[in-house]
Structure formats: C-alpha cells, structure tokens
Amino acid sequence: QKEVEQDPGPLSVPEGAIVSLNCTYSNSAFQYFMWYRQYSRKGPELLMYTYSSGNKEDGRFTAQVDKSSKYISLFIRDSQPSDSATYLCAMSEGGTGNQFYFGTGTSLTVIP
Amino acid sequence: EADIYQTPRYLVIGTGKKITLECSQTMGHDKMYWYQQDPGMELHLIHYSYGVNSTEKGDLSSESTVSRIRTEHFPLTLESARPSHTSQYLCASSDPGRAVGYTFGSGTRLTVV
C-alpha cells in the first residue's frame, strides 16, 4: 500500500471556479502536510503547509487536514489560468530533515 | 527564483556512457537531496546528504552515486547509463530555519537511448 494516494486527474475547470484537490494517507504518524505546485518544466515549489489537523488559509488557497480520516485537501478559490500546474501533496512525520512522502500529483488546467 | 541550479536541463545520451548531473545551491544549506520523478509516479528519494562528506541512499534503489565535497555542490553520477535510467532528476535543499519544505531545482530530464 502506498503511503500517500492522490488522484492524478487531469482536472480542467473554467476560470473563477473553486478547485478541490485531495490526498489520502495511511501513516497516522504524519504530522506535517504540504502542498507543492509544479509548473511544466520546472521543479516543485512549496505552496503551503499545515502542522497536525486544521485549516490554513493563504490568499485564494486553503489547506485542510483531517487526521481522523487521514485526508487532506487544497482548495483554490477564484481559480486563474496562472494556477494551471501540477499540484503535489507531501507528508512527513517530522519537519525539515525527515523523509517526505509525495503523492503522484494532480494536473490542473484553468480555462480562460 | 530558486537559488538551486541544475545542469544540464536536458540530456540525451547513449547507453553505456558515464554522466554527471550537476546541482549547486547558493543558500548555504547543509541538507541536500536527489529525487527521481517519472510521469504519473510519486517523487522518489534516491540520495541525500546532511553535510560535507555525508551521503546516504534513499528509499528507491538507484545505480547512481553522489558526492558532497563542498556544501554548495551535490553532483549525481551514473557510471554506465541504461535506458531504464531515463527519468527526470530533481535536486533539492532544505533550510534549517524553516519547519518544512524543500527548495527544488528545475530538474534534469535524462533520456538514455
């Protein structure tokens, strides 16, 4: 069983839509939950992270963690064509220096 | 713009050749990593280093080797390239002052023919 499962998509939405991206995981020891954005022909960049359960908001982006269900989500409000990218979730038991486990990524296209 | 640089960006090479993928960072980070990324697959850690003269293998078996002679430089070498080595290789470093997260380079896309 994979540590992290992520729906690969692809996901195509009209501009302005609310996007929901999700990952599930099996390791209950995971405490750090991250979302990376990867544009074509670029490396992933850290979008936001959450420690333990709860929500975190940053502009149009909201990350949610439900540890009881082992389920995390990233919501994008008012999606823009510039949000078109692959979004990868990642998790770890500890912070920097610990091994991160990545999802396979979800490809998102926002159509103008 | 990321301060971690990978060269070359693209490489097509014949079977049996020796290749070195370069990775350099200007941030003074001690911890550096090499990941392999294939389409539709999760990133897999193949090597990591916690500082000069420290190298370890990751969870994905790899025929590559790495060295860390200087803090800023973490090259990856394949002694004899094979078509099975065709992949995207991502180098990353982590900031001890930040709770989580890597800074990734733009990657080297390697094709072995």
Coordinates of N, CA and C in Angstrom, one line a residue:
Chain A
Q1 N 0.9 -1.2 0.0 CA 0.0 0.0 0.0 C 0.9 1.2 0.0
K2 N 0.5 2.2 -0.9 CA 1.3 3.4 -0.9 C 1.1 4.3 0.3
E3 N 2.1 5.0 0.7 CA 1.9 5.9 1.9 C 0.9 7.0 1.6
V4 N 1.0 7.5 0.4 CA 0.1 8.7 0.0 C -0.6 8.4 -1.3
E5 N -1.9 8.6 -1.4 CA -2.6 8.4 -2.6 C -3.2 9.8 -3.0
Q6 N -3.1 10.0 -4.3 CA -3.5 11.3 -4.9 C -4.1 11.0 -6.3
D7 N -5.3 11.5 -6.5 CA -6.0 11.4 -7.8 C -5.2 12.2 -8.8
P8 N -4.7 11.5 -9.9 CA -3.8 12.2 -10.9 C -4.5 13.2 -11.8
G9 N -5.9 13.1 -11.8 CA -6.6 13.9 -12.7 C -6.5 13.4 -14.2
P10 N -6.4 14.2 -15.2 CA -6.3 15.7 -15.1 C -7.7 16.3 -14.8
L11 N -7.5 17.5 -14.2 CA -8.7 18.3 -13.8 C -8.7 19.6 -14.7
S12 N -9.9 19.8 -15.3 CA -10.0 21.0 -16.1 C -11.2 21.8 -15.7
V13 N -11.0 23.1 -15.3 CA -12.1 23.9 -14.8 C -12.1 25.3 -15.5
P14 N -13.2 26.0 -15.5 CA -13.3 27.3 -16.1 C -12.7 28.3 -15.1
E15 N -12.2 29.4 -15.6 CA -11.7 30.5 -14.7 C -12.7 30.9 -13.8
G16 N -12.3 31.1 -12.5 CA -13.2 31.6 -11.5 C -13.8 30.4 -10.6
A17 N -13.6 29.2 -11.1 CA -14.2 28.1 -10.3 C -13.4 27.8 -9.0
I18 N -14.1 27.1 -8.1 CA -13.4 26.6 -6.9 C -12.9 25.2 -7.2
V19 N -11.6 25.1 -6.9 CA -11.0 23.8 -7.2 C -10.7 23.1 -5.9
S20 N -10.9 21.8 -5.8 CA -10.6 21.0 -4.7 C -9.7 19.8 -5.1
L21 N -8.5 19.8 -4.4 CA -7.5 18.8 -4.7 C -7.3 18.0 -3.4
N22 N -7.2 16.7 -3.5 CA -7.2 15.8 -2.3 C -6.2 14.8 -2.3
C23 N -5.8 14.4 -1.1 CA -4.9 13.2 -0.9 C -5.3 12.5 0.3
T24 N -5.1 11.2 0.3 CA -5.3 10.3 1.5 C -4.0 9.7 1.8
Y25 N -3.9 9.3 3.1 CA -2.6 8.7 3.5 C -2.9 7.6 4.5
S26 N -1.9 6.7 4.8 CA -2.1 5.6 5.6 C -1.3 5.7 6.9
N27 N -0.3 6.5 7.0 CA 0.6 6.6 8.2 C 0.0 7.6 9.2
S28 N -0.5 7.1 10.3 CA -1.1 8.0 11.3 C 0.0 8.9 12.0
A29 N 1.3 8.6 11.8 CA 2.3 9.4 12.4 C 2.7 10.6 11.7
F30 N 2.1 10.8 10.5 CA 2.4 12.0 9.7 C 1.8 13.2 10.5
Q31 N 2.7 14.3 10.6 CA 2.3 15.5 11.3 C 2.4 16.7 10.4
Y32 N 3.2 16.7 9.4 CA 3.4 17.8 8.5 C 2.8 17.5 7.2
F33 N 2.0 18.4 6.7 CA 1.3 18.2 5.4 C 1.5 19.4 4.5
M34 N 2.0 19.1 3.3 CA 2.5 20.1 2.4 C 1.8 20.0 1.1
W35 N 1.7 21.2 0.4 CA 1.2 21.2 -0.9 C 2.3 21.9 -1.8
Y36 N 2.7 21.3 -2.9 CA 3.7 21.9 -3.8 C 2.9 22.1 -5.1
R37 N 3.4 23.1 -5.8 CA 2.9 23.4 -7.2 C 4.1 23.3 -8.1
Q38 N 3.8 22.6 -9.2 CA 4.9 22.4 -10.2 C 4.4 22.8 -11.6
Y39 N 5.0 23.8 -12.1 CA 4.7 24.3 -13.5 C 5.5 23.4 -14.4
S40 N 5.1 23.3 -15.7 CA 5.7 22.5 -16.7 C 7.2 22.9 -16.8
R41 N 8.0 21.9 -16.8 CA 9.5 22.0 -17.0 C 10.1 22.8 -15.9
K42 N 9.5 22.8 -14.7 CA 10.1 23.4 -13.5 C 10.1 22.4 -12.4
G43 N 10.8 22.7 -11.3 CA 10.8 21.9 -10.1 C 9.6 22.3 -9.3
P44 N 9.2 21.4 -8.3 CA 8.1 21.8 -7.4 C 8.4 23.0 -6.5
E45 N 7.5 23.8 -6.2 CA 7.7 24.9 -5.2 C 6.7 24.7 -4.1
L46 N 7.1 25.0 -2.9 CA 6.2 24.8 -1.7 C 5.2 25.9 -1.7
L47 N 3.9 25.5 -1.7 CA 2.8 26.4 -1.8 C 2.4 26.8 -0.3
M48 N 2.2 25.8 0.5 CA 1.8 26.0 1.9 C 1.9 24.7 2.6
Y49 N 2.0 24.8 3.9 CA 2.0 23.6 4.7 C 1.2 23.8 6.0
T50 N 0.7 22.6 6.6 CA 0.0 22.6 7.8 C 0.6 21.6 8.8
Y51 N 0.6 22.0 10.0 CA 1.1 21.1 11.0 C -0.1 20.5 11.8
S52 N -0.2 19.2 11.8 CA -1.3 18.5 12.5 C -2.6 18.8 11.8
S53 N -3.7 18.8 12.6 CA -5.0 19.0 12.0 C -5.4 20.5 11.8
G54 N -6.4 20.7 11.1 CA -6.9 22.1 11.0 C -6.8 22.7 9.6
N55 N -7.1 23.9 9.6 CA -7.1 24.7 8.3 C -6.1 25.7 8.3
K56 N -5.6 26.1 7.1 CA -4.7 27.2 6.9 C -5.1 27.9 5.7
E57 N -5.1 29.2 5.7 CA -5.5 30.0 4.6 C -4.4 30.9 4.2
D58 N -4.2 31.1 2.8 CA -3.2 32.0 2.3 C -3.8 32.5 1.0
G59 N -4.3 33.7 1.1 CA -4.9 34.3 -0.1 C -6.1 33.4 -0.7
R60 N -6.0 33.0 -1.9 CA -7.0 32.2 -2.5 C -6.9 30.7 -2.2
F61 N -5.9 30.4 -1.4 CA -5.6 28.9 -1.2 C -5.9 28.6 0.3
T62 N -6.6 27.5 0.5 CA -6.9 27.0 1.8 C -6.5 25.5 1.9
A63 N -5.7 25.2 2.9 CA -5.3 23.8 3.1 C -6.1 23.2 4.3
Q64 N -6.6 22.0 4.2 CA -7.3 21.4 5.3 C -6.7 20.0 5.6
V65 N -6.7 19.7 6.8 CA -6.2 18.4 7.3 C -7.2 17.8 8.2
D66 N -7.6 16.5 7.9 CA -8.5 15.8 8.8 C -7.7 14.5 9.2
K67 N -7.1 14.5 10.3 CA -6.3 13.4 10.7 C -7.1 12.2 11.0
S68 N -8.3 12.4 11.5 CA -9.2 11.2 11.8 C -9.5 10.4 10.6
S69 N -9.6 11.1 9.5 CA -10.0 10.4 8.2 C -8.7 10.2 7.4
K70 N -7.6 10.7 7.8 CA -6.3 10.6 7.0 C -6.6 11.2 5.6
Y71 N -7.0 12.4 5.6 CA -7.4 13.0 4.4 C -7.0 14.5 4.4
I72 N -6.4 15.0 3.3 CA -6.0 16.4 3.3 C -6.6 17.0 2.0
S73 N -6.8 18.3 2.0 CA -7.4 18.9 0.8 C -6.7 20.3 0.6
L74 N -6.7 20.7 -0.6 CA -6.3 22.0 -1.0 C -7.4 22.6 -1.8
F75 N -7.9 23.8 -1.4 CA -8.9 24.5 -2.1 C -8.4 25.7 -2.7
I76 N -8.7 26.0 -4.0 CA -8.3 27.2 -4.7 C -9.6 27.9 -5.1
R77 N -9.7 29.1 -4.5 CA -10.9 29.9 -4.9 C -10.6 30.8 -6.0
D78 N -11.6 31.2 -6.8 CA -11.4 32.1 -7.9 C -10.2 31.7 -8.8
S79 N -10.2 30.5 -9.2 CA -9.1 30.0 -9.9 C -8.7 30.8 -11.2
Q80 N -7.4 30.9 -11.4 CA -6.9 31.7 -12.5 C -6.1 30.8 -13.5
P81 N -6.0 31.2 -14.8 CA -5.2 30.4 -15.7 C -3.8 30.2 -15.2
S82 N -3.3 31.2 -14.4 CA -1.9 31.0 -13.9 C -1.8 29.9 -12.8
D83 N -3.0 29.4 -12.4 CA -3.0 28.3 -11.4 C -2.8 26.9 -12.1
S84 N -2.8 27.0 -13.4 CA -2.6 25.7 -14.2 C -1.2 25.1 -13.9
A85 N -1.2 24.0 -13.4 CA 0.0 23.4 -12.9 C -0.3 22.0 -12.4
T86 N 0.7 21.3 -12.0 CA 0.5 20.0 -11.3 C 0.7 20.3 -9.8
Y87 N -0.2 19.8 -9.0 CA -0.2 20.0 -7.5 C 0.2 18.7 -6.8
L88 N 1.2 18.7 -6.0 CA 1.6 17.5 -5.3 C 1.4 17.7 -3.8
C89 N 0.8 16.7 -3.2 CA 0.8 16.7 -1.7 C 2.0 16.0 -1.2
A90 N 2.5 16.3 0.0 CA 3.6 15.7 0.6 C 3.4 15.6 2.1
M91 N 4.0 14.6 2.7 CA 3.7 14.5 4.2 C 5.0 14.0 4.8
S92 N 5.1 14.2 6.1 CA 6.2 13.7 6.9 C 5.9 13.6 8.3
E93 N 6.6 12.7 9.0 CA 6.4 12.6 10.5 C 7.0 13.7 11.2
G94 N 8.1 14.3 10.7 CA 8.7 15.4 11.4 C 9.0 16.5 10.3
G95 N 9.6 17.5 10.7 CA 9.9 18.6 9.8 C 11.1 18.4 9.0
T96 N 11.8 19.6 8.7 CA 13.0 19.5 7.9 C 14.0 18.5 8.3
G97 N 14.5 17.7 7.4 CA 15.4 16.7 7.7 C 14.8 15.3 7.8
N98 N 13.5 15.2 7.9 CA 12.7 14.0 7.9 C 12.4 13.6 6.5
Q99 N 12.1 12.3 6.2 CA 11.7 11.9 4.9 C 10.3 12.4 4.6
F100 N 10.2 13.0 3.4 CA 8.9 13.4 2.9 C 8.3 12.3 1.9
Y101 N 7.0 12.1 2.0 CA 6.4 11.2 1.1 C 5.4 12.0 0.2
F102 N 5.6 11.8 -1.1 CA 4.9 12.6 -2.1 C 3.7 11.8 -2.7
G103 N 2.7 12.6 -3.1 CA 1.7 12.0 -3.9 C 2.1 12.0 -5.4
T104 N 1.3 11.5 -6.3 CA 1.7 11.4 -7.7 C 1.4 12.7 -8.4
G105 N 0.7 13.6 -7.7 CA 0.4 14.9 -8.4 C -0.9 14.9 -9.1
T106 N -1.6 16.0 -9.1 CA -2.9 16.2 -9.8 C -2.6 17.4 -10.8
S107 N -2.9 17.1 -12.1 CA -2.7 18.1 -13.2 C -4.0 18.9 -13.3
L108 N -3.8 20.2 -13.1 CA -4.9 21.2 -13.2 C -4.8 22.1 -14.3
T109 N -5.8 22.3 -15.1 CA -5.9 23.3 -16.2 C -7.1 24.2 -15.9
V110 N -6.8 25.5 -15.8 CA -7.8 26.5 -15.6 C -8.0 27.2 -17.0
I111 N -9.2 27.1 -17.5 CA -9.5 27.6 -18.9 C -10.1 29.0 -18.8
P112 N -9.4 29.9 -19.6 CA -9.9 31.3 -19.5 C -11.3 31.5 -20.1
Chain B
E1 N 12.7 33.3 -7.6 CA 13.5 32.4 -8.4 C 14.3 31.5 -7.4
A2 N 14.3 30.2 -7.6 CA 15.0 29.3 -6.8 C 16.5 29.5 -6.9
D3 N 17.2 29.4 -5.7 CA 18.7 29.5 -5.7 C 19.3 28.2 -5.8
I4 N 18.8 27.3 -6.5 CA 19.4 25.9 -6.7 C 19.4 25.6 -8.1
Y5 N 20.5 25.3 -8.7 CA 20.7 25.2 -10.1 C 21.1 23.8 -10.5
Q6 N 20.5 23.4 -11.6 CA 20.8 22.1 -12.1 C 21.2 22.2 -13.6
T7 N 22.2 21.5 -13.9 CA 22.7 21.4 -15.3 C 23.1 20.0 -15.6
P8 N 22.8 19.6 -16.9 CA 22.1 20.3 -17.9 C 20.6 20.2 -17.6
R9 N 19.8 21.0 -18.3 CA 18.3 20.9 -18.2 C 17.8 19.6 -18.9
Y10 N 18.4 19.4 -20.1 CA 18.0 18.2 -20.9 C 19.3 17.5 -21.4
L11 N 19.2 16.2 -21.4 CA 20.4 15.4 -21.8 C 19.9 14.1 -22.5
V12 N 20.4 13.9 -23.7 CA 20.1 12.7 -24.4 C 21.5 12.0 -24.6
I13 N 21.6 10.8 -24.2 CA 22.9 10.1 -24.2 C 22.8 8.7 -24.5
G14 N 23.8 8.1 -25.1 CA 23.8 6.7 -25.5 C 24.0 5.8 -24.3
T15 N 23.6 4.5 -24.5 CA 23.8 3.5 -23.5 C 25.2 3.3 -23.2
G16 N 25.6 3.1 -21.9 CA 27.0 2.8 -21.6 C 27.8 4.0 -21.2
K17 N 27.3 5.2 -21.5 CA 28.1 6.4 -21.2 C 28.0 6.8 -19.8
K18 N 29.1 7.4 -19.3 CA 29.1 7.9 -17.9 C 28.6 9.4 -18.0
I19 N 27.8 9.7 -17.0 CA 27.2 11.0 -17.0 C 27.2 11.6 -15.5
T20 N 27.3 12.9 -15.4 CA 27.2 13.5 -14.1 C 26.2 14.7 -14.3
L21 N 25.2 14.6 -13.4 CA 24.2 15.7 -13.3 C 24.7 16.6 -12.2
E22 N 24.7 17.9 -12.5 CA 25.2 18.9 -11.6 C 24.1 19.5 -10.8
C23 N 24.4 19.8 -9.5 CA 23.4 20.5 -8.7 C 24.2 21.5 -7.8
S24 N 23.9 22.7 -7.8 CA 24.6 23.7 -6.9 C 23.5 24.6 -6.3
Q25 N 23.8 25.0 -5.0 CA 22.9 25.9 -4.3 C 23.7 27.0 -3.6
T26 N 23.2 28.2 -3.6 CA 23.9 29.3 -3.1 C 23.4 29.8 -1.7
M27 N 22.6 28.9 -1.1 CA 21.9 29.3 0.2 C 22.7 28.8 1.4
G28 N 23.7 28.0 1.2 CA 24.5 27.5 2.4 C 23.7 26.4 3.1
H29 N 22.8 25.8 2.5 CA 22.0 24.7 3.1 C 22.9 23.5 3.3
D30 N 22.9 22.9 4.5 CA 23.6 21.6 4.7 C 22.9 20.4 4.1
K31 N 21.6 20.4 4.1 CA 20.9 19.2 3.7 C 20.5 19.3 2.2
M32 N 20.9 18.3 1.4 CA 20.5 18.3 0.0 C 20.0 16.9 -0.4
Y33 N 19.3 16.9 -1.5 CA 18.5 15.6 -1.8 C 18.5 15.5 -3.3
W34 N 18.4 14.2 -3.8 CA 18.1 13.9 -5.2 C 16.9 13.1 -5.2
Y35 N 15.9 13.5 -6.0 CA 14.7 12.8 -6.3 C 14.6 12.4 -7.7
Q36 N 13.9 11.3 -8.0 CA 13.6 10.9 -9.3 C 12.1 11.0 -9.5
Q37 N 11.7 11.6 -10.6 CA 10.3 11.9 -10.9 C 9.9 11.3 -12.3
D38 N 9.0 10.4 -12.3 CA 8.5 9.8 -13.6 C 7.1 10.1 -13.7
P39 N 6.6 10.3 -15.0 CA 5.2 10.7 -15.2 C 4.2 9.7 -14.5
G40 N 3.3 10.4 -13.7 CA 2.2 9.6 -13.0 C 2.7 8.9 -11.8
M41 N 4.0 9.1 -11.4 CA 4.5 8.4 -10.2 C 4.9 9.5 -9.2
E42 N 5.0 9.0 -7.9 CA 5.4 10.0 -6.9 C 6.9 10.2 -7.0
L43 N 7.3 11.3 -6.4 CA 8.8 11.6 -6.3 C 9.4 10.5 -5.4
H44 N 10.5 10.0 -5.8 CA 11.2 9.0 -5.0 C 12.6 9.5 -4.6
L45 N 12.9 9.5 -3.4 CA 14.2 9.9 -2.9 C 15.3 8.9 -3.2
I46 N 16.3 9.3 -3.9 CA 17.4 8.3 -4.3 C 18.7 8.6 -3.5
H47 N 19.0 9.8 -3.2 CA 20.2 10.1 -2.4 C 19.9 11.3 -1.5
Y48 N 20.6 11.4 -0.4 CA 20.6 12.6 0.4 C 21.9 12.8 1.1
S49 N 22.1 14.1 1.6 CA 23.3 14.4 2.3 C 23.0 15.5 3.3
Y50 N 23.5 15.3 4.5 CA 23.3 16.2 5.6 C 24.5 17.1 5.8
G51 N 25.4 17.1 4.9 CA 26.6 18.0 5.0 C 27.8 17.4 4.3
V52 N 28.9 18.2 4.3 CA 30.1 17.8 3.6 C 30.5 16.4 4.1
N53 N 30.9 15.6 3.1 CA 31.3 14.2 3.3 C 30.3 13.2 3.9
S54 N 29.0 13.7 3.8 CA 27.9 12.8 4.3 C 27.0 12.5 3.1
T55 N 26.8 11.2 2.8 CA 25.9 10.9 1.7 C 25.2 9.6 2.1
E56 N 23.9 9.5 1.8 CA 23.1 8.3 2.1 C 22.2 7.9 0.9
K57 N 21.9 6.6 0.8 CA 21.0 6.2 -0.2 C 19.5 6.4 0.3
G58 N 18.6 6.7 -0.6 CA 17.2 6.9 -0.3 C 16.5 5.6 -0.3
D59 N 15.2 5.8 -0.4 CA 14.3 4.6 -0.4 C 14.2 3.9 -1.7
L60 N 14.6 4.6 -2.8 CA 14.5 4.0 -4.1 C 15.9 3.5 -4.5
S61 N 16.0 2.3 -4.8 CA 17.3 1.7 -5.2 C 17.7 2.4 -6.5
S62 N 19.0 2.8 -6.5 CA 19.5 3.5 -7.7 C 20.9 3.1 -7.9
E63 N 21.3 3.0 -9.2 CA 22.6 2.7 -9.6 C 23.5 3.9 -9.6
S64 N 23.0 5.0 -9.3 CA 23.8 6.3 -9.3 C 24.5 6.4 -8.0
T65 N 25.5 7.3 -8.0 CA 26.3 7.7 -6.8 C 26.3 9.2 -6.7
V66 N 26.6 9.6 -5.5 CA 26.7 11.1 -5.3 C 27.9 11.4 -4.5
S67 N 28.3 12.6 -4.4 CA 29.4 13.1 -3.6 C 29.1 14.4 -3.0
R68 N 29.7 14.8 -1.9 CA 29.4 16.1 -1.3 C 30.8 16.5 -0.7
I69 N 31.6 17.2 -1.6 CA 32.9 17.6 -1.2 C 32.8 19.1 -0.7
R70 N 31.8 19.8 -1.3 CA 31.6 21.2 -0.9 C 30.1 21.4 -0.5
T71 N 29.8 22.2 0.4 CA 28.4 22.4 0.9 C 27.5 22.8 -0.3
E72 N 28.0 23.6 -1.2 CA 27.1 24.1 -2.3 C 26.9 23.1 -3.4
H73 N 27.7 22.0 -3.5 CA 27.7 21.2 -4.7 C 27.4 19.8 -4.4
F74 N 26.4 19.2 -5.1 CA 26.0 17.8 -4.8 C 25.7 17.1 -6.2
P75 N 26.7 16.7 -6.9 CA 26.6 16.1 -8.2 C 26.1 14.6 -8.1
L76 N 25.4 14.1 -9.1 CA 25.0 12.8 -9.2 C 25.6 12.1 -10.4
T77 N 26.2 11.0 -10.3 CA 26.9 10.3 -11.4 C 26.3 8.9 -11.7
L78 N 26.1 8.7 -12.9 CA 25.8 7.3 -13.4 C 27.0 6.8 -14.2
E79 N 27.6 5.7 -13.8 CA 28.8 5.2 -14.4 C 28.6 4.7 -15.8
S80 N 27.4 4.0 -15.9 CA 27.1 3.4 -17.2 C 25.6 3.6 -17.5
A81 N 25.2 4.6 -18.2 CA 23.8 4.9 -18.4 C 23.1 3.8 -19.2
R82 N 21.8 3.5 -18.7 CA 21.0 2.5 -19.4 C 19.6 3.1 -19.7
P83 N 18.9 2.6 -20.6 CA 17.5 3.2 -20.9 C 16.6 3.2 -19.7
S84 N 16.8 2.3 -18.7 CA 16.0 2.3 -17.5 C 16.3 3.5 -16.7
H85 N 17.4 4.2 -16.9 CA 17.7 5.5 -16.2 C 17.0 6.7 -16.7
T86 N 16.3 6.5 -17.8 CA 15.5 7.6 -18.4 C 14.5 8.1 -17.4
S87 N 14.6 9.4 -17.0 CA 13.7 10.0 -16.0 C 14.0 11.5 -15.8
Q88 N 13.3 12.1 -15.0 CA 13.6 13.5 -14.5 C 14.2 13.4 -13.2
Y89 N 15.3 14.1 -13.0 CA 16.1 14.1 -11.7 C 16.0 15.5 -11.1
L90 N 15.5 15.5 -9.9 CA 15.3 16.8 -9.2 C 16.2 16.9 -8.0
C91 N 16.9 18.0 -7.9 CA 17.8 18.2 -6.8 C 17.1 19.2 -5.9
A92 N 17.3 19.1 -4.6 CA 16.6 19.9 -3.6 C 17.5 20.2 -2.4
S93 N 17.2 21.3 -1.7 CA 17.9 21.5 -0.4 C 16.9 22.0 0.6
S94 N 17.2 21.9 1.8 CA 16.3 22.3 2.9 C 16.9 23.3 3.8
D95 N 16.1 24.3 4.2 CA 16.5 25.4 5.0 C 16.3 25.0 6.5
P96 N 17.4 25.0 7.3 CA 17.2 24.6 8.7 C 16.3 25.6 9.5
G97 N 16.2 26.8 9.0 CA 15.4 27.8 9.6 C 13.9 27.7 9.3
R98 N 13.6 26.8 8.5 CA 12.2 26.6 8.1 C 11.7 25.3 8.5
A99 N 10.4 25.2 9.0 CA 9.9 24.0 9.6 C 9.9 22.8 8.6
V100 N 9.4 23.1 7.4 CA 9.3 22.1 6.4 C 9.6 22.7 5.0
G101 N 9.7 21.8 4.1 CA 9.8 22.2 2.7 C 11.2 22.2 2.1
Y102 N 11.2 21.9 0.9 CA 12.4 21.9 0.1 C 12.4 23.1 -0.9
T103 N 13.6 23.5 -1.3 CA 13.7 24.3 -2.5 C 14.2 23.4 -3.6
F104 N 13.5 23.3 -4.6 CA 13.9 22.4 -5.7 C 14.5 23.1 -6.8
G105 N 15.4 22.5 -7.5 CA 15.9 23.0 -8.8 C 14.9 22.7 -9.9
S106 N 15.2 23.1 -11.1 CA 14.3 22.9 -12.2 C 14.3 21.5 -12.8
G107 N 15.4 20.8 -12.4 CA 15.4 19.4 -12.9 C 16.3 19.2 -14.1
T108 N 16.7 17.9 -14.2 CA 17.4 17.5 -15.5 C 16.6 16.3 -16.0
R109 N 16.2 16.5 -17.3 CA 15.4 15.4 -17.9 C 16.4 14.6 -18.7
L110 N 16.6 13.4 -18.3 CA 17.6 12.5 -18.9 C 16.9 11.5 -19.8
T111 N 17.4 11.3 -21.0 CA 17.0 10.3 -21.9 C 18.2 9.4 -22.3
V112 N 18.1 8.2 -22.1 CA 19.2 7.2 -22.5 C 18.7 6.4 -23.6
V113 N 19.4 6.5 -24.7 CA 18.9 5.8 -26.0 C 19.8 4.6 -26.3

